[in-house]
PDB file of C-alpha atoms in Angstrom:
ATOM      1  CA  MET A1048      -6.921   8.224 -11.922  1.00  0.00           C
ATOM      2  CA  SER A1049      -6.821  11.443  -9.092  1.00  0.00           C
ATOM      3  CA  ALA A1050     -10.561  11.053  -8.693  1.00  0.00           C
ATOM      4  CA  GLY A1051     -10.214   7.500  -8.155  1.00  0.00           C
ATOM      5  CA  ARG A1052     -11.971   6.258  -5.103  1.00  0.00           C
ATOM      6  CA  ARG A1053      -9.121   5.344  -2.305  1.00  0.00           C
ATOM      7  CA  ALA A1054      -9.093   1.496  -0.819  1.00  0.00           C
ATOM      8  CA  VAL A1055      -6.922  -0.314   2.367  1.00  0.00           C
ATOM      9  CA  PHE A1056      -5.620  -3.608   0.698  1.00  0.00           C
ATOM     10  CA  MET A1057      -4.877  -6.373   3.762  1.00  0.00           C
ATOM     11  CA  ASP A1058      -3.342  -9.488   3.357  1.00  0.00           C
ATOM     12  CA  ARG A1059      -5.098 -11.984   4.905  1.00  0.00           C
ATOM     13  CA  ASP A1060      -2.796 -14.760   7.401  1.00  0.00           C
ATOM     14  CA  GLY A1061      -0.897 -13.195   9.949  1.00  0.00           C
ATOM     15  CA  THR A1062      -2.541  -9.622   9.174  1.00  0.00           C
ATOM     16  CA  ILE A1063      -6.519 -10.234   9.384  1.00  0.00           C
ATOM     17  CA  SER A1064      -6.479 -13.685  10.601  1.00  0.00           C
ATOM     18  CA  GLU A1065      -4.556 -16.005  11.972  1.00  0.00           C
ATOM     19  CA  GLU A1066      -0.817 -17.041  11.101  1.00  0.00           C
ATOM     20  CA  VAL A1067      -1.041 -21.325  10.798  1.00  0.00           C
ATOM     21  CA  GLY A1068       0.419 -22.261   8.549  1.00  0.00           C
ATOM     22  CA  TYR A1069      -1.161 -22.797   4.977  1.00  0.00           C
ATOM     23  CA  VAL A1070      -4.812 -23.535   5.919  1.00  0.00           C
ATOM     24  CA  ASN A1071      -5.147 -26.256   4.441  1.00  0.00           C
ATOM     25  CA  HIS A1072      -9.163 -26.727   5.572  1.00  0.00           C
ATOM     26  CA  VAL A1073     -11.712 -24.263   7.189  1.00  0.00           C
ATOM     27  CA  SER A1074     -11.545 -26.113  10.461  1.00  0.00           C
ATOM     28  CA  ARG A1075      -8.014 -23.880  10.731  1.00  0.00           C
ATOM     29  CA  TYR A1076      -8.739 -20.962   9.996  1.00  0.00           C
ATOM     30  CA  ARG A1077      -9.923 -18.291  12.458  1.00  0.00           C
ATOM     31  CA  VAL A1078     -10.538 -14.307  11.740  1.00  0.00           C
ATOM     32  CA  PHE A1079      -8.155 -11.898  14.512  1.00  0.00           C
ATOM     33  CA  PRO A1080     -11.493 -10.660  17.001  1.00  0.00           C
ATOM     34  CA  PHE A1081     -10.829  -7.098  15.597  1.00  0.00           C
ATOM     35  CA  ALA A1082     -10.326  -7.648  12.234  1.00  0.00           C
ATOM     36  CA  ALA A1083     -14.442  -7.086  12.281  1.00  0.00           C
ATOM     37  CA  GLU A1084     -14.018  -3.419  13.439  1.00  0.00           C
ATOM     38  CA  ALA A1085     -10.674  -2.440  11.388  1.00  0.00           C
ATOM     39  CA  VAL A1086     -12.927  -3.129   8.108  1.00  0.00           C
ATOM     40  CA  ARG A1087     -15.864  -1.988   9.221  1.00  0.00           C
ATOM     41  CA  ALA A1088     -13.786   1.678  10.130  1.00  0.00           C
ATOM     42  CA  LEU A1089     -13.286   1.459   6.671  1.00  0.00           C
ATOM     43  CA  ASN A1090     -16.201   1.005   5.578  1.00  0.00           C
ATOM     44  CA  GLU A1091     -17.760   3.449   7.228  1.00  0.00           C
ATOM     45  CA  ALA A1092     -15.389   5.845   6.459  1.00  0.00           C
ATOM     46  CA  GLY A1093     -15.690   5.219   2.327  1.00  0.00           C
ATOM     47  CA  TRP A1094     -12.142   3.419   1.809  1.00  0.00           C
ATOM     48  CA  LEU A1095     -12.342   0.175   0.173  1.00  0.00           C
ATOM     49  CA  ALA A1096     -11.534  -2.925   1.766  1.00  0.00           C
ATOM     50  CA  VAL A1097     -10.127  -5.049  -0.811  1.00  0.00           C
ATOM     51  CA  LEU A1098      -8.103  -8.596   0.166  1.00  0.00           C
ATOM     52  CA  VAL A1099      -4.932  -9.508  -1.953  1.00  0.00           C
ATOM     53  CA  THR A1100      -3.098 -13.216  -0.418  1.00  0.00           C
ATOM     54  CA  ASN A1101      -0.560 -15.431  -1.524  1.00  0.00           C
ATOM     55  CA  GLN A1102      -2.232 -18.629  -1.549  1.00  0.00           C
ATOM     56  CA  ALA A1103       0.902 -20.820  -3.240  1.00  0.00           C
ATOM     57  CA  GLY A1104      -0.578 -23.738  -1.287  1.00  0.00           C
ATOM     58  CA  VAL A1105      -2.756 -23.881  -4.746  1.00  0.00           C
ATOM     59  CA  ALA A1106       0.461 -24.612  -6.212  1.00  0.00           C
ATOM     60  CA  ARG A1107       2.213 -27.062  -4.186  1.00  0.00           C
ATOM     61  CA  GLY A1108      -0.695 -29.384  -3.726  1.00  0.00           C
ATOM     62  CA  TYR A1109      -1.397 -27.939  -0.120  1.00  0.00           C
ATOM     63  CA  PHE A1110      -5.393 -28.130  -0.585  1.00  0.00           C
ATOM     64  CA  ALA A1111      -7.621 -27.956  -3.928  1.00  0.00           C
ATOM     65  CA  GLU A1112      -8.146 -24.227  -5.104  1.00  0.00           C
ATOM     66  CA  GLY A1113     -12.061 -24.210  -4.071  1.00  0.00           C
ATOM     67  CA  LEU A1114     -11.136 -24.045  -0.701  1.00  0.00           C
ATOM     68  CA  ILE A1115      -9.625 -20.923  -0.875  1.00  0.00           C
ATOM     69  CA  GLY A1116     -13.284 -19.824  -1.683  1.00  0.00           C
ATOM     70  CA  GLU A1117     -14.512 -21.595   1.443  1.00  0.00           C
ATOM     71  CA  VAL A1118     -12.016 -19.600   3.743  1.00  0.00           C
ATOM     72  CA  HIS A1119     -12.952 -16.774   2.060  1.00  0.00           C
ATOM     73  CA  SER A1120     -16.717 -17.008   2.465  1.00  0.00           C
ATOM     74  CA  LEU A1121     -15.928 -18.053   5.681  1.00  0.00           C
ATOM     75  CA  LEU A1122     -14.156 -14.637   6.480  1.00  0.00           C
ATOM     76  CA  ALA A1123     -17.000 -12.952   5.044  1.00  0.00           C
ATOM     77  CA  ASP A1124     -19.416 -14.408   7.716  1.00  0.00           C
ATOM     78  CA  GLU A1125     -17.458 -13.763  10.244  1.00  0.00           C
ATOM     79  CA  LEU A1126     -16.970  -9.630   9.194  1.00  0.00           C
ATOM     80  CA  GLY A1127     -20.635  -9.521   8.300  1.00  0.00           C
ATOM     81  CA  ARG A1128     -21.200 -10.662  11.877  1.00  0.00           C
ATOM     82  CA  GLY A1129     -19.115  -7.335  13.053  1.00  0.00           C
ATOM     83  CA  GLY A1130     -21.693  -5.561  10.389  1.00  0.00           C
ATOM     84  CA  ALA A1131     -18.054  -5.648   8.345  1.00  0.00           C
ATOM     85  CA  ARG A1132     -18.036  -6.038   4.536  1.00  0.00           C
ATOM     86  CA  LEU A1133     -14.403  -6.710   2.206  1.00  0.00           C
ATOM     87  CA  ASP A1134     -15.361  -4.948  -1.022  1.00  0.00           C
ATOM     88  CA  ALA A1135     -13.060  -7.689  -3.209  1.00  0.00           C
ATOM     89  CA  VAL A1136     -10.893 -10.234  -2.673  1.00  0.00           C
ATOM     90  CA  TYR A1137      -7.956 -11.002  -5.287  1.00  0.00           C
ATOM     91  CA  TYR A1138      -5.309 -14.357  -3.984  1.00  0.00           C
ATOM     92  CA  CYS A1139      -2.483 -15.987  -6.199  1.00  0.00           C
ATOM     93  CA  PRO A1140      -2.532 -19.588  -6.256  1.00  0.00           C
ATOM     94  CA  HIS A1141       1.114 -19.737  -8.265  1.00  0.00           C
ATOM     95  CA  HIS A1142       4.444 -20.400  -7.880  1.00  0.00           C
ATOM     96  CA  PRO A1143       6.900 -19.246 -10.323  1.00  0.00           C
ATOM     97  CA  THR A1144       9.056 -23.073  -9.491  1.00  0.00           C
ATOM     98  CA  VAL A1145       6.693 -25.374  -7.963  1.00  0.00           C
ATOM     99  CA  GLY A1146       3.701 -27.265  -8.744  1.00  0.00           C
ATOM    100  CA  GLU A1147       2.295 -28.199 -11.863  1.00  0.00           C
ATOM    101  CA  PRO A1148       0.595 -25.756 -14.920  1.00  0.00           C
ATOM    102  CA  PRO A1149      -1.413 -24.196 -14.646  1.00  0.00           C
ATOM    103  CA  TYR A1150      -0.710 -23.308 -11.184  1.00  0.00           C
ATOM    104  CA  ARG A1151       2.996 -23.724 -12.249  1.00  0.00           C
ATOM    105  CA  LEU A1152       3.203 -20.240 -13.136  1.00  0.00           C
ATOM    106  CA  ASP A1153       6.310 -16.966 -12.570  1.00  0.00           C
ATOM    107  CA  CYS A1154       2.765 -14.395 -13.050  1.00  0.00           C
ATOM    108  CA  ASP A1155       2.458 -10.733 -11.871  1.00  0.00           C
ATOM    109  CA  CYS A1156       0.098 -11.635  -9.161  1.00  0.00           C
ATOM    110  CA  ARG A1157       2.710 -13.195  -6.748  1.00  0.00           C
ATOM    111  CA  LYS A1158       3.326 -10.741  -3.961  1.00  0.00           C
ATOM    112  CA  PRO A1159       5.656  -8.692  -4.037  1.00  0.00           C
ATOM    113  CA  ARG A1160       4.786  -8.843  -7.682  1.00  0.00           C
ATOM    114  CA  PRO A1161       2.034  -5.533  -8.184  1.00  0.00           C
ATOM    115  CA  GLY A1162      -0.319  -8.052 -10.383  1.00  0.00           C
ATOM    116  CA  LEU A1163      -3.531  -8.356  -7.577  1.00  0.00           C
ATOM    117  CA  ILE A1164      -3.560  -4.554  -6.855  1.00  0.00           C
ATOM    118  CA  ARG A1165      -3.927  -3.206 -10.476  1.00  0.00           C
ATOM    119  CA  ARG A1166      -6.450  -5.492 -11.457  1.00  0.00           C
ATOM    120  CA  ALA A1167      -8.016  -4.304  -8.050  1.00  0.00           C
ATOM    121  CA  ALA A1168      -7.052  -0.505  -9.072  1.00  0.00           C
ATOM    122  CA  ALA A1169      -8.431  -1.099 -12.624  1.00  0.00           C
ATOM    123  CA  ASP A1170     -11.497  -3.308 -11.453  1.00  0.00           C
ATOM    124  CA  LEU A1171     -12.682  -0.494  -8.722  1.00  0.00           C
ATOM    125  CA  GLY A1172     -11.363   2.944  -9.883  1.00  0.00           C
ATOM    126  CA  LEU A1173      -8.587   3.206  -7.784  1.00  0.00           C
ATOM    127  CA  ASP A1174      -6.528   6.204  -7.010  1.00  0.00           C
ATOM    128  CA  LEU A1175      -3.618   4.011  -6.300  1.00  0.00           C
ATOM    129  CA  ARG A1176      -1.355   7.130  -4.733  1.00  0.00           C
ATOM    130  CA  ARG A1177      -4.155   7.883  -1.696  1.00  0.00           C
ATOM    131  CA  SER A1178      -4.276   3.760  -0.974  1.00  0.00           C
ATOM    132  CA  TRP A1179      -2.791   1.961   1.904  1.00  0.00           C
ATOM    133  CA  MET A1180      -1.593  -1.744   2.048  1.00  0.00           C
ATOM    134  CA  VAL A1181      -1.498  -3.238   5.476  1.00  0.00           C
ATOM    135  CA  GLY A1182       0.287  -6.796   5.922  1.00  0.00           C
ATOM    136  CA  ASP A1183       3.051  -8.424   8.019  1.00  0.00           C
ATOM    137  CA  ARG A1184       5.262  -9.250   5.964  1.00  0.00           C
ATOM    138  CA  TYR A1185       7.869  -7.338   4.259  1.00  0.00           C
ATOM    139  CA  SER A1186       6.835  -8.950   0.891  1.00  0.00           C
ATOM    140  CA  ASP A1187       4.386  -6.844   2.002  1.00  0.00           C
ATOM    141  CA  THR A1188       6.351  -3.566   2.293  1.00  0.00           C
ATOM    142  CA  GLU A1189       7.701  -4.270  -1.348  1.00  0.00           C
ATOM    143  CA  LEU A1190       4.485  -5.066  -2.589  1.00  0.00           C
ATOM    144  CA  ALA A1191       2.651  -1.499  -1.852  1.00  0.00           C
ATOM    145  CA  ARG A1192       5.938  -0.033  -3.145  1.00  0.00           C
ATOM    146  CA  ASN A1193       5.958  -1.104  -6.782  1.00  0.00           C
ATOM    147  CA  ALA A1194       1.992  -1.054  -6.911  1.00  0.00           C
ATOM    148  CA  GLY A1195       2.765   3.017  -5.603  1.00  0.00           C
ATOM    149  CA  VAL A1196       0.924   2.645  -2.452  1.00  0.00           C
ATOM    150  CA  ARG A1197       1.465   3.386   0.877  1.00  0.00           C
ATOM    151  CA  SER A1198       2.389   0.673   3.645  1.00  0.00           C
ATOM    152  CA  ALA A1199       1.910  -0.104   6.978  1.00  0.00           C
ATOM    153  CA  LEU A1200       3.393  -3.680   8.826  1.00  0.00           C
ATOM    154  CA  VAL A1201       1.573  -5.170  11.546  1.00  0.00           C
ATOM    155  CA  LEU A1202       3.346  -6.470  14.377  1.00  0.00           C
ATOM    156  CA  THR A1203       0.591  -9.494  14.508  1.00  0.00           C
ATOM    157  CA  GLY A1204       1.781 -12.858  12.345  1.00  0.00           C
ATOM    158  CA  TYR A1205       5.254 -12.579  11.076  1.00  0.00           C
ATOM    159  CA  GLY A1206       5.388  -8.828  11.524  1.00  0.00           C
ATOM    160  CA  ARG A1207       7.058  -8.847  15.446  1.00  0.00           C
ATOM    161  CA  GLY A1208       9.541 -11.360  14.197  1.00  0.00           C
ATOM    162  CA  GLU A1209      10.405  -9.811  10.765  1.00  0.00           C
ATOM    163  CA  LEU A1210      10.630  -6.478  12.364  1.00  0.00           C
ATOM    164  CA  GLU A1211      13.047  -6.861  14.981  1.00  0.00           C
ATOM    165  CA  HIS A1212      15.071  -9.919  13.542  1.00  0.00           C
ATOM    166  CA  GLN A1213      15.320  -8.755   9.643  1.00  0.00           C
ATOM    167  CA  SER A1214      14.687  -5.170   9.636  1.00  0.00           C
ATOM    168  CA  HIS A1215      18.372  -4.287   9.470  1.00  0.00           C
ATOM    169  CA  ALA A1216      18.488  -5.634   6.399  1.00  0.00           C
ATOM    170  CA  TRP A1217      15.430  -4.225   4.182  1.00  0.00           C
ATOM    171  CA  ARG A1218      15.757  -1.858   1.526  1.00  0.00           C
ATOM    172  CA  TYR A1219      12.683   0.385   2.380  1.00  0.00           C
ATOM    173  CA  ARG A1220      11.056   1.114   5.616  1.00  0.00           C
ATOM    174  CA  PRO A1221       7.277   0.251   6.148  1.00  0.00           C
ATOM    175  CA  ASP A1222       5.341   4.536   5.947  1.00  0.00           C
ATOM    176  CA  LEU A1223       3.589   2.508   8.974  1.00  0.00           C
ATOM    177  CA  VAL A1224       3.824   0.356  12.015  1.00  0.00           C
ATOM    178  CA  ALA A1225       1.362  -0.753  14.093  1.00  0.00           C
ATOM    179  CA  GLU A1226       0.664  -3.099  16.576  1.00  0.00           C
ATOM    180  CA  ASN A1227      -2.994  -4.871  14.551  1.00  0.00           C
ATOM    181  CA  LEU A1228      -4.967  -3.900  11.300  1.00  0.00           C
ATOM    182  CA  LEU A1229      -7.276  -1.947  13.673  1.00  0.00           C
ATOM    183  CA  GLU A1230      -4.693   0.062  14.904  1.00  0.00           C
ATOM    184  CA  ALA A1231      -3.464   0.402  11.479  1.00  0.00           C
ATOM    185  CA  VAL A1232      -6.641   1.521  10.268  1.00  0.00           C
ATOM    186  CA  ARG A1233      -6.705   3.918  13.102  1.00  0.00           C
ATOM    187  CA  GLU A1234      -3.666   5.544  12.358  1.00  0.00           C
ATOM    188  CA  ILE A1235      -4.240   5.684   7.990  1.00  0.00           C
ATOM    189  CA  LEU A1236      -8.243   7.048   8.930  1.00  0.00           C
ATOM    190  CA  LYS A1237      -6.838  10.041  10.663  1.00  0.00           C
ATOM    191  CA  ALA A1238      -3.690  10.326   8.309  1.00  0.00           C
ATOM    192  CA  GLY A1239      -6.873  10.743   5.322  1.00  0.00           C
ATOM    193  CA  ASP A1240      -4.761  12.087   2.460  1.00  0.00           C
TER     194      ASP A1240
END
């Protein structure tokens, strides 16, 4: 897939929007003020902007799967007001040990497993070696490694705390550490290939 397109995969909660625990109602969802500028920069540079998120609250019974679509519609509206758009959204509603079928499932799409990114690569014709994953958790760095993309850790959401208090135990380091999604995108675009 060397001729494939480049993408920046983004985690949702804590990366493109505030981390508030389980978003069990749209009124709790808040997009970061810099998110539209970050996504618009990707759009303008010809990179695909793809959201990948675990949403195990469905499996846990905290909210219905339909709420995810409502939240993502709100996100799309917020980004649209800033002249930005996501090219695709992929989410995992599963949990391996909690809930009832079909949501209680040991799947390949629950991060840090690479199913969501592999699905996106197949759907969108992506070159994963030229793509990035941006997130606020070490598990996003593991996802990047498992999927064969580069990783950026942002210090929003859980990022700063994980970096300061848990990084001594990390097996792998992120390729980039940035204050937030906008800074990460700027660095990724500056680096190019």
